[in-house]
Amino acid sequence: MSPIASVQTLKPTIRGAALMLAACAAYAGVNVATQWAGTRTGIPSVVIAFWQYVIALVLTLPLLIREGARALRTNHLGLHIIRVGLAAAGVQVWIFALTHVPIWQVIALSMTSPFFVILCARLFLHEAVTQTRLLTTLVGFIGALIIIAPWSDTYTVYSLLPILAAALWAGYSVMTKYLTRFETTASISVYMLILLTPINGALWAASGVGFPEIASPSAEIWTILLTIGVLTAMAQYFQIAAYSAADAVYLQPFDDLKLPLNVILGWIVFAATPSINFWPGALLIVGASLYLMRQDSGRSTTRLQAAE
């Protein structure tokens, strides 16, 4: 086996892991910037959401120019609509959960999403669910639980809401992976933003928050909105590119890295010191991700050697 062949075999899994890590970092940036916009500048959440995806859509237009009209050609419009519907529903359930369940509990339960991804990927995408993939996903989930420490309070019936949100987002992730079989990364990104924009616009209109309230915003407001939009566009593109490179099941432990990245970035920006539970939990999450990447990469090399 030549070194070039070996690199080409390892490249998809490593590239997928790197892209998912980049997406996690971008999402962490979105979360911190959004928190800054809401707590430091007082921008209403519905306004943030609307401009977030409008700006991201504008920034995605170069992809349309590069891809041409084919980026909007699709025989799977219904699948795009279902995917965006799952994402929008997940957000609404998530927000409702936050009004009834302590935030630490919501975050911890949302980390059950990989289990739903594994189930859906096995049933609908026919992806392999090896023992290694299952165990590393479980280790990442345990790491998240250690960080959040959800066992300290009593659960209520509303605790099922974050699990429902996790299931909806898992459906969104698996649908994204499925669409990469037929659609380009640019097409999937653009349709997501195009379909989300009217939804967010309708929510803004229904909220009663008038546009004149931000008709003459300061440079700080527009800067933070632009930052959120840019990071959202980057996160969407990196995530979809990751699903194009590697299996959805394989990528799930890397998606867990959003949790420590959010904590670290929040620590830097807001001086919010994480609890002592953060460190062992983060170690489990990062360790499981690196171990899975090494095992899957090694398995790919073995398959190529056997073929030769």
Tab-separated table of C-alpha atoms in Angstrom:
chain	number	residue	atom	x	y	z
A	1	MET	CA	0.000	0.000	0.000
A	2	SER	CA	1.432	3.372	-1.006
A	3	PRO	CA	1.586	6.282	1.496
A	4	ILE	CA	-0.643	8.339	-0.827
A	5	ALA	CA	-3.354	5.673	-0.793
A	6	SER	CA	-3.153	5.517	2.987
A	7	VAL	CA	-3.580	9.292	3.325
A	8	GLN	CA	-6.504	9.266	0.921
A	9	THR	CA	-8.166	6.551	3.007
A	10	LEU	CA	-7.656	8.399	6.283
A	11	LYS	CA	-8.627	11.764	4.847
A	12	PRO	CA	-12.467	11.462	4.907
A	13	THR	CA	-12.706	10.628	8.627
A	14	ILE	CA	-10.068	13.145	9.673
A	15	ARG	CA	-11.571	15.824	7.423
A	16	GLY	CA	-15.047	15.114	8.774
A	17	ALA	CA	-13.813	15.343	12.371
A	18	ALA	CA	-11.948	18.595	11.679
A	19	LEU	CA	-14.966	20.136	9.956
A	20	MET	CA	-17.279	19.131	12.809
A	21	LEU	CA	-14.835	20.634	15.302
A	22	ALA	CA	-14.817	23.861	13.272
A	23	ALA	CA	-18.617	23.836	13.237
A	24	CYS	CA	-18.699	23.337	17.024
A	25	ALA	CA	-16.332	26.275	17.516
A	26	ALA	CA	-18.476	28.451	15.260
A	27	TYR	CA	-21.667	27.438	17.099
A	28	ALA	CA	-19.999	28.253	20.415
A	29	GLY	CA	-19.172	31.674	19.005
A	30	VAL	CA	-22.800	32.113	17.929
A	31	ASN	CA	-24.036	31.248	21.429
A	32	VAL	CA	-21.659	33.642	23.181
A	33	ALA	CA	-22.337	36.445	20.694
A	34	THR	CA	-26.088	35.893	21.047
A	35	GLN	CA	-25.844	36.032	24.823
A	36	TRP	CA	-23.849	39.256	24.508
A	37	ALA	CA	-26.473	40.720	22.154
A	38	GLY	CA	-29.300	39.891	24.522
A	39	THR	CA	-27.699	40.754	27.863
A	40	ARG	CA	-25.333	43.602	26.974
A	41	THR	CA	-27.156	45.387	24.144
A	42	GLY	CA	-30.770	44.424	24.885
A	43	ILE	CA	-31.676	43.218	21.392
A	44	PRO	CA	-34.896	41.125	21.515
A	45	SER	CA	-34.356	37.436	20.770
A	46	VAL	CA	-36.765	37.416	17.811
A	47	VAL	CA	-34.838	40.284	16.225
A	48	ILE	CA	-31.534	38.490	16.758
A	49	ALA	CA	-32.876	35.297	15.170
A	50	PHE	CA	-34.252	37.133	12.129
A	51	TRP	CA	-31.088	39.093	11.341
A	52	GLN	CA	-28.903	36.113	12.195
A	53	TYR	CA	-30.279	34.069	9.309
A	54	VAL	CA	-30.819	36.966	6.926
A	55	ILE	CA	-27.144	37.916	7.232
A	56	ALA	CA	-26.096	34.278	6.959
A	57	LEU	CA	-28.221	33.956	3.809
A	58	VAL	CA	-26.583	37.022	2.250
A	59	LEU	CA	-23.149	35.613	3.056
A	60	THR	CA	-24.111	32.321	1.401
A	61	LEU	CA	-24.974	34.045	-1.890
A	62	PRO	CA	-21.391	33.661	-3.207
A	63	LEU	CA	-21.977	29.918	-3.067
A	64	LEU	CA	-24.968	30.422	-5.339
A	65	ILE	CA	-22.886	32.464	-7.749
A	66	ARG	CA	-20.161	29.807	-7.788
A	67	GLU	CA	-22.581	26.919	-8.138
A	68	GLY	CA	-24.919	28.750	-10.494
A	69	ALA	CA	-28.614	27.976	-10.858
A	70	ARG	CA	-27.949	24.311	-10.141
A	71	ALA	CA	-27.572	25.167	-6.437
A	72	LEU	CA	-31.313	25.822	-6.338
A	73	ARG	CA	-32.303	22.909	-8.537
A	74	THR	CA	-33.609	20.043	-6.482
A	75	ASN	CA	-35.853	17.044	-6.780
A	76	HIS	CA	-36.073	16.842	-2.996
A	77	LEU	CA	-37.777	20.079	-1.959
A	78	GLY	CA	-40.016	18.119	0.387
A	79	LEU	CA	-36.975	16.725	2.210
A	80	HIS	CA	-35.540	20.227	2.576
A	81	ILE	CA	-38.839	21.414	4.051
A	82	ILE	CA	-38.971	18.458	6.464
A	83	ARG	CA	-35.358	19.126	7.537
A	84	VAL	CA	-35.984	22.803	8.244
A	85	GLY	CA	-39.279	21.946	9.943
A	86	LEU	CA	-37.464	19.582	12.304
A	87	ALA	CA	-34.910	22.284	13.107
A	88	ALA	CA	-37.566	24.952	13.713
A	89	ALA	CA	-39.649	22.601	15.862
A	90	GLY	CA	-36.577	21.674	17.882
A	91	VAL	CA	-35.871	25.340	18.598
A	92	GLN	CA	-39.469	26.005	19.695
A	93	VAL	CA	-39.533	22.962	22.017
A	94	TRP	CA	-36.116	23.989	23.351
A	95	ILE	CA	-37.336	27.494	24.202
A	96	PHE	CA	-40.489	26.118	25.850
A	97	ALA	CA	-38.361	23.709	27.886
A	98	LEU	CA	-36.198	26.572	29.125
A	99	THR	CA	-39.298	28.230	30.594
A	100	HIS	CA	-40.157	25.135	32.679
A	101	VAL	CA	-36.902	23.269	33.366
A	102	PRO	CA	-33.624	24.435	34.964
A	103	ILE	CA	-31.109	25.277	32.262
A	104	TRP	CA	-28.519	22.751	33.463
A	105	GLN	CA	-31.127	20.018	33.166
A	106	VAL	CA	-32.138	21.127	29.678
A	107	ILE	CA	-28.545	21.072	28.437
A	108	ALA	CA	-27.800	17.695	29.993
A	109	LEU	CA	-30.884	16.065	28.477
A	110	SER	CA	-30.189	17.607	25.067
A	111	MET	CA	-26.978	15.544	25.020
A	112	THR	CA	-29.152	12.468	24.421
A	113	SER	CA	-29.296	13.554	20.770
A	114	PRO	CA	-26.476	11.179	19.666
A	115	PHE	CA	-28.537	8.185	20.783
A	116	PHE	CA	-31.372	9.288	18.526
A	117	VAL	CA	-28.886	9.924	15.710
A	118	ILE	CA	-27.502	6.386	16.061
A	119	LEU	CA	-31.034	4.939	15.974
A	120	CYS	CA	-32.134	7.020	12.978
A	121	ALA	CA	-28.859	6.522	11.091
A	122	ARG	CA	-29.162	2.756	11.531
A	123	LEU	CA	-32.834	2.623	10.529
A	124	PHE	CA	-32.900	5.153	7.688
A	125	LEU	CA	-29.307	5.530	6.462
A	126	HIS	CA	-28.253	1.910	7.123
A	127	GLU	CA	-24.993	3.090	8.671
A	128	ALA	CA	-22.935	0.677	10.744
A	129	VAL	CA	-23.262	1.089	14.516
A	130	THR	CA	-20.145	-0.614	15.830
A	131	GLN	CA	-19.475	-1.307	19.481
A	132	THR	CA	-16.698	1.306	19.431
A	133	ARG	CA	-19.025	3.986	18.066
A	134	LEU	CA	-21.709	3.135	20.584
A	135	LEU	CA	-19.328	3.102	23.559
A	136	THR	CA	-17.559	6.353	22.642
A	137	THR	CA	-20.913	8.087	22.204
A	138	LEU	CA	-21.926	6.802	25.645
A	139	VAL	CA	-18.646	8.039	27.161
A	140	GLY	CA	-19.221	11.493	25.617
A	141	PHE	CA	-22.718	11.545	27.063
A	142	ILE	CA	-21.398	10.581	30.517
A	143	GLY	CA	-18.867	13.391	30.244
A	144	ALA	CA	-21.665	15.845	29.557
A	145	LEU	CA	-23.589	14.577	32.567
A	146	ILE	CA	-20.548	15.024	34.816
A	147	ILE	CA	-20.177	18.633	33.667
A	148	ILE	CA	-23.849	19.478	34.186
A	149	ALA	CA	-24.414	17.228	37.266
A	150	PRO	CA	-28.168	16.750	36.645
A	151	TRP	CA	-28.595	14.256	39.479
A	152	SER	CA	-28.706	17.069	42.039
A	153	ASP	CA	-32.363	18.052	41.426
A	154	THR	CA	-35.688	16.279	40.953
A	155	TYR	CA	-36.992	15.808	37.437
A	156	THR	CA	-40.512	16.806	36.426
A	157	VAL	CA	-42.702	15.827	33.505
A	158	TYR	CA	-41.376	18.888	31.662
A	159	SER	CA	-37.992	17.184	31.636
A	160	LEU	CA	-39.257	15.201	28.646
A	161	LEU	CA	-39.226	18.397	26.556
A	162	PRO	CA	-35.423	18.599	26.136
A	163	ILE	CA	-35.444	14.931	25.122
A	164	LEU	CA	-38.058	15.739	22.484
A	165	ALA	CA	-35.918	18.643	21.263
A	166	ALA	CA	-32.913	16.294	21.111
A	167	ALA	CA	-34.918	13.825	19.020
A	168	LEU	CA	-36.029	16.576	16.633
A	169	TRP	CA	-32.472	17.829	16.192
A	170	ALA	CA	-31.275	14.275	15.658
A	171	GLY	CA	-33.835	13.973	12.871
A	172	TYR	CA	-32.479	17.219	11.430
A	173	SER	CA	-28.894	15.884	11.544
A	174	VAL	CA	-29.795	12.580	9.906
A	175	MET	CA	-31.853	14.377	7.258
A	176	THR	CA	-28.836	16.575	6.552
A	177	LYS	CA	-26.656	13.496	6.081
A	178	TYR	CA	-29.289	11.912	3.819
A	179	LEU	CA	-29.506	15.014	1.619
A	180	THR	CA	-25.723	14.999	1.090
A	181	ARG	CA	-26.297	11.912	-1.063
A	182	PHE	CA	-28.173	13.994	-3.631
A	183	GLU	CA	-27.443	17.668	-2.976
A	184	THR	CA	-24.345	19.841	-2.802
A	185	THR	CA	-23.176	21.475	0.421
A	186	ALA	CA	-24.044	24.876	-1.042
A	187	SER	CA	-27.583	23.780	-1.953
A	188	ILE	CA	-28.295	22.334	1.514
A	189	SER	CA	-26.942	25.461	3.221
A	190	VAL	CA	-28.891	27.856	1.017
A	191	TYR	CA	-32.214	26.011	1.332
A	192	MET	CA	-31.842	25.925	5.114
A	193	LEU	CA	-31.362	29.686	5.269
A	194	ILE	CA	-33.995	30.506	2.638
A	195	LEU	CA	-36.681	28.484	4.402
A	196	LEU	CA	-35.750	29.668	7.901
A	197	THR	CA	-35.909	33.365	7.010
A	198	PRO	CA	-39.711	33.576	6.544
A	199	ILE	CA	-40.243	31.457	9.659
A	200	ASN	CA	-38.138	33.819	11.762
A	201	GLY	CA	-39.809	36.808	10.120
A	202	ALA	CA	-43.238	35.459	11.068
A	203	LEU	CA	-42.125	34.908	14.666
A	204	TRP	CA	-40.800	38.474	14.815
A	205	ALA	CA	-44.065	39.841	13.447
A	206	ALA	CA	-46.079	37.781	15.929
A	207	SER	CA	-43.969	39.006	18.857
A	208	GLY	CA	-45.110	42.609	18.470
A	209	VAL	CA	-41.554	43.974	18.577
A	210	GLY	CA	-41.500	46.849	16.103
A	211	PHE	CA	-38.670	47.508	13.665
A	212	PRO	CA	-38.445	51.213	14.681
A	213	GLU	CA	-37.020	50.042	18.005
A	214	ILE	CA	-33.811	49.159	16.190
A	215	ALA	CA	-34.243	51.447	13.179
A	216	SER	CA	-31.262	53.553	14.249
A	217	PRO	CA	-29.036	51.025	15.984
A	218	SER	CA	-25.547	51.804	17.150
A	219	ALA	CA	-22.393	50.455	15.546
A	220	GLU	CA	-22.133	47.988	18.442
A	221	ILE	CA	-25.532	46.483	17.657
A	222	TRP	CA	-24.806	46.021	13.969
A	223	THR	CA	-21.354	44.639	14.756
A	224	ILE	CA	-22.731	41.966	17.056
A	225	LEU	CA	-25.532	41.092	14.606
A	226	LEU	CA	-23.020	40.774	11.777
A	227	THR	CA	-20.805	38.612	13.972
A	228	ILE	CA	-23.708	36.289	14.759
A	229	GLY	CA	-24.675	36.073	11.083
A	230	VAL	CA	-21.123	35.365	9.895
A	231	LEU	CA	-20.571	32.650	12.511
A	232	THR	CA	-23.950	31.086	11.703
A	233	ALA	CA	-23.080	30.861	8.006
A	234	MET	CA	-19.710	29.313	8.855
A	235	ALA	CA	-21.222	26.823	11.299
A	236	GLN	CA	-23.878	25.699	8.806
A	237	TYR	CA	-21.354	25.220	6.019
A	238	PHE	CA	-18.805	23.373	8.182
A	239	GLN	CA	-21.450	21.064	9.646
A	240	ILE	CA	-22.899	20.112	6.278
A	241	ALA	CA	-19.414	19.627	4.808
A	242	ALA	CA	-18.606	17.337	7.753
A	243	TYR	CA	-21.666	15.183	7.019
A	244	SER	CA	-20.556	15.034	3.375
A	245	ALA	CA	-17.176	13.644	4.453
A	246	ALA	CA	-18.075	11.131	7.173
A	247	ASP	CA	-20.895	9.061	8.653
A	248	ALA	CA	-23.423	10.773	10.907
A	249	VAL	CA	-22.864	8.170	13.643
A	250	TYR	CA	-19.077	8.658	13.552
A	251	LEU	CA	-19.420	12.441	13.865
A	252	GLN	CA	-21.669	12.460	16.935
A	253	PRO	CA	-18.963	12.290	19.656
A	254	PHE	CA	-17.258	15.256	17.980
A	255	ASP	CA	-20.546	17.153	18.181
A	256	ASP	CA	-20.298	16.729	21.974
A	257	LEU	CA	-17.307	19.072	21.852
A	258	LYS	CA	-19.783	21.963	21.610
A	259	LEU	CA	-20.316	21.686	25.347
A	260	PRO	CA	-16.728	22.266	26.559
A	261	LEU	CA	-16.151	24.811	23.774
A	262	ASN	CA	-19.191	26.795	24.915
A	263	VAL	CA	-17.966	26.699	28.509
A	264	ILE	CA	-14.425	27.760	27.591
A	265	LEU	CA	-15.563	30.611	25.343
A	266	GLY	CA	-18.078	31.778	27.958
A	267	TRP	CA	-15.284	31.695	30.515
A	268	ILE	CA	-13.094	33.896	28.312
A	269	VAL	CA	-15.783	36.414	27.331
A	270	PHE	CA	-17.947	36.590	30.457
A	271	ALA	CA	-15.450	35.398	33.095
A	272	ALA	CA	-17.899	32.624	33.975
A	273	THR	CA	-15.608	30.158	35.765
A	274	PRO	CA	-16.649	26.534	35.173
A	275	SER	CA	-17.173	24.238	38.129
A	276	ILE	CA	-14.662	21.567	39.048
A	277	ASN	CA	-16.932	19.002	37.344
A	278	PHE	CA	-16.113	20.564	33.987
A	279	TRP	CA	-12.568	19.221	33.740
A	280	PRO	CA	-13.140	15.449	34.117
A	281	GLY	CA	-16.267	15.705	31.948
A	282	ALA	CA	-14.432	17.584	29.207
A	283	LEU	CA	-11.598	15.040	29.377
A	284	LEU	CA	-14.054	12.192	28.757
A	285	ILE	CA	-15.660	14.020	25.820
A	286	VAL	CA	-12.384	14.962	24.140
A	287	GLY	CA	-10.820	11.574	24.855
A	288	ALA	CA	-13.770	9.687	23.389
A	289	SER	CA	-13.707	11.855	20.256
A	290	LEU	CA	-9.975	11.379	19.653
A	291	TYR	CA	-10.183	7.639	20.335
A	292	LEU	CA	-13.070	7.219	17.892
A	293	MET	CA	-11.213	9.131	15.176
A	294	ARG	CA	-8.138	6.944	15.657
A	295	GLN	CA	-10.125	3.692	15.658
A	296	ASP	CA	-12.182	4.553	12.568
A	297	SER	CA	-9.124	5.814	10.696
A	298	GLY	CA	-7.249	2.635	11.548
A	299	ARG	CA	-10.196	0.515	10.420
A	300	SER	CA	-10.257	2.341	7.069
A	301	THR	CA	-6.540	1.630	6.571
A	302	THR	CA	-7.067	-2.053	7.401
A	303	ARG	CA	-9.878	-2.313	4.838
A	304	LEU	CA	-7.650	-0.830	2.135
A	305	GLN	CA	-4.769	-3.195	2.992
A	306	ALA	CA	-7.143	-6.167	2.788
A	307	ALA	CA	-8.425	-4.993	-0.579
A	308	GLU	CA	-4.877	-4.780	-1.911
